[in-house]
CSV table of C-alpha atoms in Angstrom, one decimal:
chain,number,residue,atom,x,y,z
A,1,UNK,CA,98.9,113.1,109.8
A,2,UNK,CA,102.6,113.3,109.1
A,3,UNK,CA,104.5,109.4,109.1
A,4,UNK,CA,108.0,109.8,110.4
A,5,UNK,CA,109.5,106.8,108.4
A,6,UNK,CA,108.1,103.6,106.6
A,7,UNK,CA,107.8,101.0,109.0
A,8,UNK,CA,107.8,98.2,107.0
A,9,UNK,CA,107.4,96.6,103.9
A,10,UNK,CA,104.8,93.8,103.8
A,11,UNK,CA,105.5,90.8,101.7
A,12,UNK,CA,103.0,87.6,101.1
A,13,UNK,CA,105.1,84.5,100.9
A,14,UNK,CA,103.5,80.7,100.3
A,15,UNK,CA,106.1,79.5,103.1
A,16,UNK,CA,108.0,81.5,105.9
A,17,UNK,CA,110.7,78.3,105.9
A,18,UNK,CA,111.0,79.2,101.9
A,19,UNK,CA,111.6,82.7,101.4
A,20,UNK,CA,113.7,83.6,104.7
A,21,UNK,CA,116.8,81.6,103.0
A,22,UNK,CA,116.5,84.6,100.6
A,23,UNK,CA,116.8,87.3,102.7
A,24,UNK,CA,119.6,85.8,105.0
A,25,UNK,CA,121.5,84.2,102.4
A,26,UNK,CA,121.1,86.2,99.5
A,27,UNK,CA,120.8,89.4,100.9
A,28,UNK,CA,122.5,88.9,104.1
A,29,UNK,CA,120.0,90.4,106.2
A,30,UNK,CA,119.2,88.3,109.9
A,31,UNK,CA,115.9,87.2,111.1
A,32,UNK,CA,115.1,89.0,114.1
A,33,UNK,CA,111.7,87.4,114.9
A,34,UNK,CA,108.7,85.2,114.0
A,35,UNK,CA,105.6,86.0,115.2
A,36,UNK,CA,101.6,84.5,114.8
A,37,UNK,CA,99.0,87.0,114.6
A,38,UNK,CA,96.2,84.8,115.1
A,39,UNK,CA,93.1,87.3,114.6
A,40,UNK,CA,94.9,88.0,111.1
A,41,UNK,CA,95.6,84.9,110.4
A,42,UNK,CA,99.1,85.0,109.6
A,43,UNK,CA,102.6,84.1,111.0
A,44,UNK,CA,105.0,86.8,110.4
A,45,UNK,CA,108.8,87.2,109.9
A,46,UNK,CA,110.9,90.4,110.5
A,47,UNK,CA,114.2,91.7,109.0
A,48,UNK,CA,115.6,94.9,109.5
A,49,UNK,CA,117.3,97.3,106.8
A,50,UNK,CA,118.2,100.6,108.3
A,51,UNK,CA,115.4,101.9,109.7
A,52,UNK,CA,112.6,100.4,107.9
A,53,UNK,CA,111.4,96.6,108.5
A,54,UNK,CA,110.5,93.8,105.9
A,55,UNK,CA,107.5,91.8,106.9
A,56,UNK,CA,107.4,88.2,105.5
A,57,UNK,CA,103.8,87.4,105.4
A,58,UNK,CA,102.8,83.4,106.1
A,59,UNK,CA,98.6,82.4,106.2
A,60,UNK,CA,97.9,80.3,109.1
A,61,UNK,CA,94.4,80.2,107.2
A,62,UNK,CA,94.1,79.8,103.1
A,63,UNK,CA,90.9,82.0,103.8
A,64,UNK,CA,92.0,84.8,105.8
A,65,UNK,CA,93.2,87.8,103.6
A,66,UNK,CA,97.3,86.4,103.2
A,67,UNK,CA,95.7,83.3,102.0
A,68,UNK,CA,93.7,84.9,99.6
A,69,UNK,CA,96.1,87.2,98.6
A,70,UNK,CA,98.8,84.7,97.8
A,71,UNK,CA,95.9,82.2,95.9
A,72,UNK,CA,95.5,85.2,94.0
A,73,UNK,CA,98.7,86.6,92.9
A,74,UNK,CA,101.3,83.6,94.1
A,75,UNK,CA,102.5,86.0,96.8
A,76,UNK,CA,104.4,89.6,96.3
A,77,UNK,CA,103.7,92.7,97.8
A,78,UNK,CA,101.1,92.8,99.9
A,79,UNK,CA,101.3,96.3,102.0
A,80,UNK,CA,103.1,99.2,102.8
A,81,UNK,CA,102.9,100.6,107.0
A,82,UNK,CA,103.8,103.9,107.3
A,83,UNK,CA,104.8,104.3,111.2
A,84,UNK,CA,102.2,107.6,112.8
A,85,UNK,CA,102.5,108.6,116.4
A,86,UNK,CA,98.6,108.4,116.6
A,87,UNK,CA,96.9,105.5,114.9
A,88,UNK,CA,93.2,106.4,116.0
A,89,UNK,CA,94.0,110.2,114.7
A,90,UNK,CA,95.5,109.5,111.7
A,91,UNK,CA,92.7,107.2,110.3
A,92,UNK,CA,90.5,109.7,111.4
A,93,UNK,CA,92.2,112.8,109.5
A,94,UNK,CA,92.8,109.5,106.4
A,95,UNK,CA,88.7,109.7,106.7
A,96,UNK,CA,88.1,113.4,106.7
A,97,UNK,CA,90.5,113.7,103.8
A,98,UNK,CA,88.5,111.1,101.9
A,99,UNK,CA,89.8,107.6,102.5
A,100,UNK,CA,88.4,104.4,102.6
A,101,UNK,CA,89.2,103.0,105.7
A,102,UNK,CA,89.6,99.2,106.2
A,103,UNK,CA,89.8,99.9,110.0
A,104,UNK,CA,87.6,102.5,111.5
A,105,UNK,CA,89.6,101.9,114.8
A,106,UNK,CA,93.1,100.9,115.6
A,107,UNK,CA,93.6,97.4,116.6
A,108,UNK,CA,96.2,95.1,117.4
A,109,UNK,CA,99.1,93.7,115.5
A,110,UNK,CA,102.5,92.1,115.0
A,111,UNK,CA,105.6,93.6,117.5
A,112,UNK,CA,102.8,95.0,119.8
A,113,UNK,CA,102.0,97.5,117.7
A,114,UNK,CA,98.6,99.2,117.2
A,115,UNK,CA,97.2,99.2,113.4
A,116,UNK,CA,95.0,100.6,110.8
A,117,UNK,CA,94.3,99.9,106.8
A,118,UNK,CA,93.6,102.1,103.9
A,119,UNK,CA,91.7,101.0,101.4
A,120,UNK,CA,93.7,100.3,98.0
A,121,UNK,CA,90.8,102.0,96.4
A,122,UNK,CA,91.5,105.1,98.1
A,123,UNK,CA,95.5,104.9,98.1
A,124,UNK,CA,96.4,104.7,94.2
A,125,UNK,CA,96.2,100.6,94.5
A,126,UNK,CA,98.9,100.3,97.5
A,127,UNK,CA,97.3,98.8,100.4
A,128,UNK,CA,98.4,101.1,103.1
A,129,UNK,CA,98.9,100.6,107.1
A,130,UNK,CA,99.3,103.1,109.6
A,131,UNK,CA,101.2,102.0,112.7
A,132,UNK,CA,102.2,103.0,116.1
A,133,UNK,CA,103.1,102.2,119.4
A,134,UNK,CA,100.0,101.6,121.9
């Protein structure tokens, strides 16, 4: 597997109508798009900086993993997506090199793209998606 550029940066926010002031007004960065992902339970927000995306994470659910997360630790950084041109092979070679894998098989997720998770166990604590076009 070789990534050819971070895809995003995922960030857990308590409220998507909270933080995006931040990034637009402090930062000066534009929303480009919200997005529910229902089978993950979240509502997502995009912003673009050079090639790599930030991913505002919302729960639609305080017990799907967002939820949890941001019960937890009051929101932060939640993941880092690493954009593959395989998803199926990469968490394939990720399992024959030793990884955890959180997804044994790619599945759907936010800007039509197809996904897969590391397990933070086996990625030095960074929860780690791989990501790629269908």
């Amino acid at each position: 597997m070789t990534p050819t550029h971070i895809e995003h940066i995922g960030i857990a926010v308590k409220s998507l109508d909270e933080a995006i002031p931040f990034y637009e007004k402090v930062l000066g960065l534009k929303c480009y798009a919200i997005e529910e992902v229902k089978d993950q339970k979240v509502k997502t927000a995009f912003f673009q900086v050079g090639q790599t995306k930030i991913e505002l994470l919302e729960s639609t659910d305080p017990e799907g993993p967002i939820g949890k997360f941001v019960e937890k630790n009051g929101g932060g950084m939640h993941h880092m997506a690493f954009a593959v041109e395989d998803v199926a092979q990469a968490l394939n070679e990720a399992a024959e090199a030793g990884c955890q894998l959180i997804d044994k098989t790619p599945r759907a997720g936010a800007e039509g793209l197809q996904i897969g998770f590391l397990h933070p166990k086996s990625t030095n604590r960074v929860l780690t998606e791989l990501c790629g076009k269908k």
